Amino acid sequence: MHLNLNLREVGFHRAGWRHPSSTPDRILDADYFADIAQTAERGLFDAVFLADSPVVFGNREPLVQSLEPLTQLSALAARTSHIGLIGTVTTTYHEPYEVAERFASLDQLSGGRAGINVVTSAGDAIARNFGHDSHPQPEQRYERASEFVDTLYALWAGDRFTNSRFSVDAPSPWHPSPQGRPVIVQAGASPSGRHMAATHAEAVYTGSSTIPNGIEFLRDVKARAVALGRSPDSIKILPGIVPYIGATEAEGKALEAELEELARREQDPIARLGVELGADLSGFDPDRPLPFDELPERKAGTSRTIRLRTWTEQENLSLRQLAEVLVRSLGVIHWTVAGTGEQIADELEAWYRAGAADGFNVLVPLHPRGVRDFVDQVVPVLQRRGLFRTEYEGATLRDHLGLANPALARTA
């Protein structure tokens, strides 16, 4: 299986920064992130991943998203030797040439370890940061994103190229890296997002929270890819997991409970969910499921709304329960597990063998402790079971993911 580490500054629990093992004063320290990335590399992870959103969310998520991904990954390239380096870019508010240049540079300097997480962003607040009044509709965003990625391919290949939005007039000055070009990563649960994944993505982050919905997502995206002429092995599906790890099951659960005790609620959970959905939820019965059909149409976050609806229906959650869970998880719709390394490995193996995942995007609740716990307590169990590598067999991100080198395909 494949393992990817999310490099969120203090981890994926909203109170992670308050835990005694946390060092929030170091989140602008290059050594801090280098230590985390080096630990993940010691654990033979495929890649580290940096999310990004070009807007400040105030106190919703304290002490996160403080550094620009490409700058940070460039620093990590010099401090690591094998692990992949994936950064996020919004296709809605950037231009292909600048993105192609920046990621081609990272790919060359890292020896072929770069990946680009392509997002379309969400919300009018982001639009205003780029001088626009409102955010485009989902269809427009995904159409632009698809043409954006096609243009990246042309730029990285040195081809002349024109589509309805972009034009490459002259060959680019960049040579293929050892992996040919950066790996394309994507996340999206809406029909448009799934089509985008099937068309372009080589790795997909998803918010599957149970084995059945993991199986559904994996099969659907891979079937779409096959219908477009791609091999199902050319796209890796990586659900997120938030692991609370202890020497005993009780210790793992105690860590989760400790973080909950540290958490401060600055806003009513239902009101906070209303902000996420762009709707006033005060008129709905908090002890009944949220009637999503009665919400106003939104211009942003379609994938997120679909995931929330699916989660509500599959888990039979009341509005209050949904809001409470989202507050605890910083709004992340991911599978959460508490227990020993052996127990967490059991769960990963169950998902993997059931066909619900090609691997996992690991979102530890605490940095730097979380990645050390995972590497020291979960990875060895997976290795003993023959489910995870015992050494890197190649030097590039494509090698780790078992993906073809496009530059070699062009010359074949």
PDB file of N, CA and C in Angstrom, residues 107-185:
ATOM      1  N   ASP A 107      10.803  19.885  -9.348  1.00  0.00           N
ATOM      2  CA  ASP A 107      11.005  18.516  -9.802  1.00  0.00           C
ATOM      3  C   ASP A 107      12.466  18.263 -10.162  1.00  0.00           C
ATOM      4  N   GLN A 108      13.088  19.230 -10.857  1.00  0.00           N
ATOM      5  CA  GLN A 108      14.500  19.081 -11.201  1.00  0.00           C
ATOM      6  C   GLN A 108      15.390  19.103  -9.963  1.00  0.00           C
ATOM      7  N   LEU A 109      15.161  20.081  -9.081  1.00  0.00           N
ATOM      8  CA  LEU A 109      16.030  20.235  -7.912  1.00  0.00           C
ATOM      9  C   LEU A 109      15.896  19.075  -6.931  1.00  0.00           C
ATOM     10  N   SER A 110      14.754  18.401  -6.940  1.00  0.00           N
ATOM     11  CA  SER A 110      14.542  17.291  -6.015  1.00  0.00           C
ATOM     12  C   SER A 110      14.868  15.934  -6.636  1.00  0.00           C
ATOM     13  N   GLY A 111      15.278  15.921  -7.901  1.00  0.00           N
ATOM     14  CA  GLY A 111      15.581  14.653  -8.554  1.00  0.00           C
ATOM     15  C   GLY A 111      14.343  13.876  -8.960  1.00  0.00           C
ATOM     16  N   GLY A 112      13.251  14.583  -9.264  1.00  0.00           N
ATOM     17  CA  GLY A 112      12.051  13.916  -9.732  1.00  0.00           C
ATOM     18  C   GLY A 112      11.118  13.486  -8.618  1.00  0.00           C
ATOM     19  N   ARG A 113      10.937  14.336  -7.610  1.00  0.00           N
ATOM     20  CA  ARG A 113      10.099  13.959  -6.466  1.00  0.00           C
ATOM     21  C   ARG A 113       8.881  14.863  -6.288  1.00  0.00           C
ATOM     22  N   ALA A 114       8.587  15.716  -7.271  1.00  0.00           N
ATOM     23  CA  ALA A 114       7.520  16.705  -7.101  1.00  0.00           C
ATOM     24  C   ALA A 114       6.161  16.169  -7.536  1.00  0.00           C
ATOM     25  N   GLY A 115       5.131  16.638  -6.827  1.00  0.00           N
ATOM     26  CA  GLY A 115       3.751  16.390  -7.206  1.00  0.00           C
ATOM     27  C   GLY A 115       2.963  17.666  -7.014  1.00  0.00           C
ATOM     28  N   ILE A 116       1.907  17.856  -7.810  1.00  0.00           N
ATOM     29  CA  ILE A 116       1.095  19.058  -7.717  1.00  0.00           C
ATOM     30  C   ILE A 116      -0.341  18.661  -7.420  1.00  0.00           C
ATOM     31  N   ASN A 117      -0.874  19.147  -6.309  1.00  0.00           N
ATOM     32  CA  ASN A 117      -2.269  18.912  -5.941  1.00  0.00           C
ATOM     33  C   ASN A 117      -3.101  20.024  -6.560  1.00  0.00           C
ATOM     34  N   VAL A 118      -3.894  19.669  -7.541  1.00  0.00           N
ATOM     35  CA  VAL A 118      -4.664  20.635  -8.316  1.00  0.00           C
ATOM     36  C   VAL A 118      -6.028  20.837  -7.646  1.00  0.00           C
ATOM     37  N   VAL A 119      -6.320  22.068  -7.249  1.00  0.00           N
ATOM     38  CA  VAL A 119      -7.612  22.380  -6.638  1.00  0.00           C
ATOM     39  C   VAL A 119      -8.238  23.562  -7.367  1.00  0.00           C
ATOM     40  N   THR A 120      -9.554  23.695  -7.209  1.00  0.00           N
ATOM     41  CA  THR A 120     -10.246  24.831  -7.813  1.00  0.00           C
ATOM     42  C   THR A 120     -10.649  25.873  -6.778  1.00  0.00           C
ATOM     43  N   SER A 121     -10.395  25.593  -5.494  1.00  0.00           N
ATOM     44  CA  SER A 121     -10.682  26.497  -4.375  1.00  0.00           C
ATOM     45  C   SER A 121     -12.191  26.677  -4.177  1.00  0.00           C
ATOM     46  N   ALA A 122     -12.533  27.334  -3.069  1.00  0.00           N
ATOM     47  CA  ALA A 122     -13.949  27.517  -2.752  1.00  0.00           C
ATOM     48  C   ALA A 122     -14.154  28.786  -1.942  1.00  0.00           C
ATOM     49  N   GLY A 123     -15.133  29.595  -2.337  1.00  0.00           N
ATOM     50  CA  GLY A 123     -15.532  30.730  -1.524  1.00  0.00           C
ATOM     51  C   GLY A 123     -15.191  32.084  -2.105  1.00  0.00           C
ATOM     52  N   ASP A 124     -16.099  33.024  -1.891  1.00  0.00           N
ATOM     53  CA  ASP A 124     -15.904  34.375  -2.400  1.00  0.00           C
ATOM     54  C   ASP A 124     -14.748  35.101  -1.715  1.00  0.00           C
ATOM     55  N   ALA A 125     -14.403  34.704  -0.479  1.00  0.00           N
ATOM     56  CA  ALA A 125     -13.289  35.357   0.211  1.00  0.00           C
ATOM     57  C   ALA A 125     -11.993  35.159  -0.550  1.00  0.00           C
ATOM     58  N   ILE A 126     -11.801  33.972  -1.118  1.00  0.00           N
ATOM     59  CA  ILE A 126     -10.615  33.717  -1.933  1.00  0.00           C
ATOM     60  C   ILE A 126     -10.661  34.570  -3.189  1.00  0.00           C
ATOM     61  N   ALA A 127     -11.819  34.645  -3.816  1.00  0.00           N
ATOM     62  CA  ALA A 127     -11.961  35.450  -5.040  1.00  0.00           C
ATOM     63  C   ALA A 127     -11.540  36.896  -4.792  1.00  0.00           C
ATOM     64  N   ARG A 128     -11.961  37.442  -3.659  1.00  0.00           N
ATOM     65  CA  ARG A 128     -11.638  38.846  -3.367  1.00  0.00           C
ATOM     66  C   ARG A 128     -10.143  39.058  -3.178  1.00  0.00           C
ATOM     67  N   ASN A 129      -9.427  38.039  -2.710  1.00  0.00           N
ATOM     68  CA  ASN A 129      -7.973  38.163  -2.572  1.00  0.00           C
ATOM     69  C   ASN A 129      -7.282  38.311  -3.919  1.00  0.00           C
ATOM     70  N   PHE A 130      -7.957  37.898  -4.990  1.00  0.00           N
ATOM     71  CA  PHE A 130      -7.380  37.995  -6.332  1.00  0.00           C
ATOM     72  C   PHE A 130      -8.088  39.047  -7.179  1.00  0.00           C
ATOM     73  N   GLY A 131      -8.829  39.937  -6.521  1.00  0.00           N
ATOM     74  CA  GLY A 131      -9.436  41.060  -7.217  1.00  0.00           C
ATOM     75  C   GLY A 131     -10.744  40.768  -7.902  1.00  0.00           C
ATOM     76  N   HIS A 132     -11.417  39.668  -7.512  1.00  0.00           N
ATOM     77  CA  HIS A 132     -12.711  39.326  -8.104  1.00  0.00           C
ATOM     78  C   HIS A 132     -13.809  39.488  -7.053  1.00  0.00           C
ATOM     79  N   ASP A 133     -15.023  39.737  -7.520  1.00  0.00           N
ATOM     80  CA  ASP A 133     -16.135  39.925  -6.596  1.00  0.00           C
ATOM     81  C   ASP A 133     -16.686  38.616  -6.058  1.00  0.00           C
ATOM     82  N   SER A 134     -16.681  37.571  -6.900  1.00  0.00           N
ATOM     83  CA  SER A 134     -17.265  36.297  -6.486  1.00  0.00           C
ATOM     84  C   SER A 134     -16.517  35.141  -7.125  1.00  0.00           C
ATOM     85  N   HIS A 135     -16.709  33.980  -6.541  1.00  0.00           N
ATOM     86  CA  HIS A 135     -16.056  32.758  -6.991  1.00  0.00           C
ATOM     87  C   HIS A 135     -16.842  32.145  -8.143  1.00  0.00           C
ATOM     88  N   PRO A 136     -16.172  31.602  -9.161  1.00  0.00           N
ATOM     89  CA  PRO A 136     -16.900  31.017 -10.294  1.00  0.00           C
ATOM     90  C   PRO A 136     -17.715  29.796  -9.884  1.00  0.00           C
ATOM     91  N   GLN A 137     -18.708  29.472 -10.712  1.00  0.00           N
ATOM     92  CA  GLN A 137     -19.515  28.285 -10.512  1.00  0.00           C
ATOM     93  C   GLN A 137     -18.649  27.025 -10.678  1.00  0.00           C
ATOM     94  N   PRO A 138     -19.033  25.898 -10.027  1.00  0.00           N
ATOM     95  CA  PRO A 138     -18.223  24.681 -10.104  1.00  0.00           C
ATOM     96  C   PRO A 138     -17.922  24.230 -11.530  1.00  0.00           C
ATOM     97  N   GLU A 139     -18.914  24.281 -12.422  1.00  0.00           N
ATOM     98  CA  GLU A 139     -18.683  23.824 -13.796  1.00  0.00           C
ATOM     99  C   GLU A 139     -17.585  24.631 -14.475  1.00  0.00           C
ATOM    100  N   GLN A 140     -17.627  25.947 -14.267  1.00  0.00           N
ATOM    101  CA  GLN A 140     -16.599  26.802 -14.858  1.00  0.00           C
ATOM    102  C   GLN A 140     -15.228  26.499 -14.278  1.00  0.00           C
ATOM    103  N   ARG A 141     -15.187  26.292 -12.958  1.00  0.00           N
ATOM    104  CA  ARG A 141     -13.902  26.024 -12.309  1.00  0.00           C
ATOM    105  C   ARG A 141     -13.279  24.726 -12.812  1.00  0.00           C
ATOM    106  N   TYR A 142     -14.094  23.683 -12.934  1.00  0.00           N
ATOM    107  CA  TYR A 142     -13.543  22.400 -13.361  1.00  0.00           C
ATOM    108  C   TYR A 142     -13.183  22.396 -14.843  1.00  0.00           C
ATOM    109  N   GLU A 143     -13.941  23.110 -15.667  1.00  0.00           N
ATOM    110  CA  GLU A 143     -13.561  23.224 -17.076  1.00  0.00           C
ATOM    111  C   GLU A 143     -12.216  23.918 -17.214  1.00  0.00           C
ATOM    112  N   ARG A 144     -12.049  25.007 -16.450  1.00  0.00           N
ATOM    113  CA  ARG A 144     -10.759  25.703 -16.483  1.00  0.00           C
ATOM    114  C   ARG A 144      -9.660  24.794 -15.954  1.00  0.00           C
ATOM    115  N   ALA A 145      -9.924  24.060 -14.869  1.00  0.00           N
ATOM    116  CA  ALA A 145      -8.907  23.195 -14.269  1.00  0.00           C
ATOM    117  C   ALA A 145      -8.432  22.135 -15.256  1.00  0.00           C
ATOM    118  N   SER A 146      -9.371  21.522 -15.980  1.00  0.00           N
ATOM    119  CA  SER A 146      -8.985  20.484 -16.938  1.00  0.00           C
ATOM    120  C   SER A 146      -8.119  21.054 -18.056  1.00  0.00           C
ATOM    121  N   GLU A 147      -8.507  22.207 -18.593  1.00  0.00           N
ATOM    122  CA  GLU A 147      -7.700  22.832 -19.640  1.00  0.00           C
ATOM    123  C   GLU A 147      -6.369  23.331 -19.081  1.00  0.00           C
ATOM    124  N   PHE A 148      -6.366  23.735 -17.830  1.00  0.00           N
ATOM    125  CA  PHE A 148      -5.143  24.166 -17.159  1.00  0.00           C
ATOM    126  C   PHE A 148      -4.136  23.013 -17.120  1.00  0.00           C
ATOM    127  N   VAL A 149      -4.605  21.818 -16.704  1.00  0.00           N
ATOM    128  CA  VAL A 149      -3.699  20.670 -16.611  1.00  0.00           C
ATOM    129  C   VAL A 149      -3.225  20.239 -17.995  1.00  0.00           C
ATOM    130  N   ASP A 150      -4.115  20.256 -18.988  1.00  0.00           N
ATOM    131  CA  ASP A 150      -3.677  19.954 -20.361  1.00  0.00           C
ATOM    132  C   ASP A 150      -2.554  20.890 -20.792  1.00  0.00           C
ATOM    133  N   THR A 151      -2.656  22.147 -20.387  1.00  0.00           N
ATOM    134  CA  THR A 151      -1.627  23.128 -20.746  1.00  0.00           C
ATOM    135  C   THR A 151      -0.329  22.853 -19.992  1.00  0.00           C
ATOM    136  N   LEU A 152      -0.432  22.424 -18.741  1.00  0.00           N
ATOM    137  CA  LEU A 152       0.767  22.020 -18.002  1.00  0.00           C
ATOM    138  C   LEU A 152       1.499  20.898 -18.730  1.00  0.00           C
ATOM    139  N   TYR A 153       0.729  19.892 -19.187  1.00  0.00           N
ATOM    140  CA  TYR A 153       1.358  18.788 -19.914  1.00  0.00           C
ATOM    141  C   TYR A 153       2.151  19.301 -21.114  1.00  0.00           C
ATOM    142  N   ALA A 154       1.531  20.209 -21.866  1.00  0.00           N
ATOM    143  CA  ALA A 154       2.186  20.732 -23.068  1.00  0.00           C
ATOM    144  C   ALA A 154       3.444  21.512 -22.711  1.00  0.00           C
ATOM    145  N   LEU A 155       3.352  22.332 -21.667  1.00  0.00           N
ATOM    146  CA  LEU A 155       4.521  23.109 -21.248  1.00  0.00           C
ATOM    147  C   LEU A 155       5.663  22.197 -20.801  1.00  0.00           C
ATOM    148  N   TRP A 156       5.342  21.199 -19.999  1.00  0.00           N
ATOM    149  CA  TRP A 156       6.390  20.294 -19.509  1.00  0.00           C
ATOM    150  C   TRP A 156       6.986  19.437 -20.633  1.00  0.00           C
ATOM    151  N   ALA A 157       6.186  19.171 -21.690  1.00  0.00           N
ATOM    152  CA  ALA A 157       6.675  18.378 -22.813  1.00  0.00           C
ATOM    153  C   ALA A 157       7.380  19.233 -23.868  1.00  0.00           C
ATOM    154  N   GLY A 158       7.280  20.575 -23.728  1.00  0.00           N
ATOM    155  CA  GLY A 158       7.902  21.459 -24.707  1.00  0.00           C
ATOM    156  C   GLY A 158       7.126  21.571 -26.001  1.00  0.00           C
ATOM    157  N   ASP A 159       5.810  21.340 -25.930  1.00  0.00           N
ATOM    158  CA  ASP A 159       4.983  21.390 -27.140  1.00  0.00           C
ATOM    159  C   ASP A 159       4.308  22.750 -27.300  1.00  0.00           C
ATOM    160  N   ARG A 160       4.002  23.082 -28.558  1.00  0.00           N
ATOM    161  CA  ARG A 160       3.088  24.199 -28.812  1.00  0.00           C
ATOM    162  C   ARG A 160       1.668  23.689 -28.591  1.00  0.00           C
ATOM    163  N   PHE A 161       0.801  24.572 -28.066  1.00  0.00           N
ATOM    164  CA  PHE A 161      -0.502  24.053 -27.639  1.00  0.00           C
ATOM    165  C   PHE A 161      -1.486  25.202 -27.521  1.00  0.00           C
ATOM    166  N   THR A 162      -2.750  24.930 -27.896  1.00  0.00           N
ATOM    167  CA  THR A 162      -3.808  25.923 -27.738  1.00  0.00           C
ATOM    168  C   THR A 162      -5.115  25.204 -27.393  1.00  0.00           C
ATOM    169  N   ASN A 163      -5.824  25.740 -26.395  1.00  0.00           N
ATOM    170  CA  ASN A 163      -7.203  25.292 -26.150  1.00  0.00           C
ATOM    171  C   ASN A 163      -8.060  26.544 -25.967  1.00  0.00           C
ATOM    172  N   SER A 164      -9.273  26.408 -25.467  1.00  0.00           N
ATOM    173  CA  SER A 164     -10.187  27.549 -25.451  1.00  0.00           C
ATOM    174  C   SER A 164      -9.764  28.643 -24.478  1.00  0.00           C
ATOM    175  N   ARG A 165      -8.929  28.308 -23.488  1.00  0.00           N
ATOM    176  CA  ARG A 165      -8.540  29.287 -22.477  1.00  0.00           C
ATOM    177  C   ARG A 165      -7.056  29.670 -22.505  1.00  0.00           C
ATOM    178  N   PHE A 166      -6.200  28.762 -22.932  1.00  0.00           N
ATOM    179  CA  PHE A 166      -4.752  28.977 -22.810  1.00  0.00           C
ATOM    180  C   PHE A 166      -4.051  28.674 -24.124  1.00  0.00           C
ATOM    181  N   SER A 167      -2.883  29.290 -24.273  1.00  0.00           N
ATOM    182  CA  SER A 167      -2.096  29.058 -25.476  1.00  0.00           C
ATOM    183  C   SER A 167      -0.620  29.026 -25.115  1.00  0.00           C
ATOM    184  N   VAL A 168       0.087  28.022 -25.620  1.00  0.00           N
ATOM    185  CA  VAL A 168       1.535  27.923 -25.456  1.00  0.00           C
ATOM    186  C   VAL A 168       2.141  28.232 -26.816  1.00  0.00           C
ATOM    187  N   ASP A 169       2.759  29.392 -26.945  1.00  0.00           N
ATOM    188  CA  ASP A 169       3.222  29.857 -28.253  1.00  0.00           C
ATOM    189  C   ASP A 169       4.600  29.331 -28.633  1.00  0.00           C
ATOM    190  N   ALA A 170       5.419  29.036 -27.633  1.00  0.00           N
ATOM    191  CA  ALA A 170       6.783  28.612 -27.932  1.00  0.00           C
ATOM    192  C   ALA A 170       7.179  27.495 -26.975  1.00  0.00           C
ATOM    193  N   PRO A 171       8.067  26.617 -27.402  1.00  0.00           N
ATOM    194  CA  PRO A 171       8.519  25.545 -26.510  1.00  0.00           C
ATOM    195  C   PRO A 171       9.113  26.108 -25.221  1.00  0.00           C
ATOM    196  N   SER A 172       8.853  25.418 -24.129  1.00  0.00           N
ATOM    197  CA  SER A 172       9.373  25.863 -22.838  1.00  0.00           C
ATOM    198  C   SER A 172      10.847  25.491 -22.699  1.00  0.00           C
ATOM    199  N   PRO A 173      11.555  26.151 -21.791  1.00  0.00           N
ATOM    200  CA  PRO A 173      12.994  25.897 -21.654  1.00  0.00           C
ATOM    201  C   PRO A 173      13.347  24.736 -20.729  1.00  0.00           C
ATOM    202  N   TRP A 174      12.359  24.009 -20.207  1.00  0.00           N
ATOM    203  CA  TRP A 174      12.655  23.006 -19.188  1.00  0.00           C
ATOM    204  C   TRP A 174      12.830  21.622 -19.810  1.00  0.00           C
ATOM    205  N   HIS A 175      13.766  20.878 -19.280  1.00  0.00           N
ATOM    206  CA  HIS A 175      13.969  19.502 -19.709  1.00  0.00           C
ATOM    207  C   HIS A 175      13.214  18.577 -18.761  1.00  0.00           C
ATOM    208  N   PRO A 176      12.812  17.403 -19.232  1.00  0.00           N
ATOM    209  CA  PRO A 176      12.125  16.470 -18.332  1.00  0.00           C
ATOM    210  C   PRO A 176      12.996  16.115 -17.133  1.00  0.00           C
ATOM    211  N   SER A 177      12.360  15.975 -15.995  1.00  0.00           N
ATOM    212  CA  SER A 177      13.073  15.549 -14.794  1.00  0.00           C
ATOM    213  C   SER A 177      13.280  14.036 -14.849  1.00  0.00           C
ATOM    214  N   PRO A 178      13.956  13.445 -13.858  1.00  0.00           N
ATOM    215  CA  PRO A 178      14.110  11.981 -13.843  1.00  0.00           C
ATOM    216  C   PRO A 178      12.792  11.219 -13.842  1.00  0.00           C
ATOM    217  N   GLN A 179      11.667  11.874 -13.443  1.00  0.00           N
ATOM    218  CA  GLN A 179      10.376  11.179 -13.504  1.00  0.00           C
ATOM    219  C   GLN A 179       9.511  11.668 -14.665  1.00  0.00           C
ATOM    220  N   GLY A 180      10.082  12.472 -15.534  1.00  0.00           N
ATOM    221  CA  GLY A 180       9.355  12.955 -16.711  1.00  0.00           C
ATOM    222  C   GLY A 180       8.650  14.267 -16.455  1.00  0.00           C
ATOM    223  N   ARG A 181       7.720  14.266 -15.517  1.00  0.00           N
ATOM    224  CA  ARG A 181       7.010  15.483 -15.128  1.00  0.00           C
ATOM    225  C   ARG A 181       6.419  15.253 -13.742  1.00  0.00           C
ATOM    226  N   PRO A 182       6.031  16.323 -13.038  1.00  0.00           N
ATOM    227  CA  PRO A 182       5.433  16.153 -11.712  1.00  0.00           C
ATOM    228  C   PRO A 182       4.172  15.292 -11.751  1.00  0.00           C
ATOM    229  N   VAL A 183       3.914  14.609 -10.656  1.00  0.00           N
ATOM    230  CA  VAL A 183       2.710  13.790 -10.503  1.00  0.00           C
ATOM    231  C   VAL A 183       1.515  14.708 -10.257  1.00  0.00           C
ATOM    232  N   ILE A 184       0.386  14.408 -10.892  1.00  0.00           N
ATOM    233  CA  ILE A 184      -0.839  15.191 -10.718  1.00  0.00           C
ATOM    234  C   ILE A 184      -1.705  14.533  -9.634  1.00  0.00           C
ATOM    235  N   VAL A 185      -2.046  15.318  -8.618  1.00  0.00           N
ATOM    236  CA  VAL A 185      -2.865  14.856  -7.495  1.00  0.00           C
ATOM    237  C   VAL A 185      -4.134  15.697  -7.467  1.00  0.00           C
TER     238      VAL A 185
END
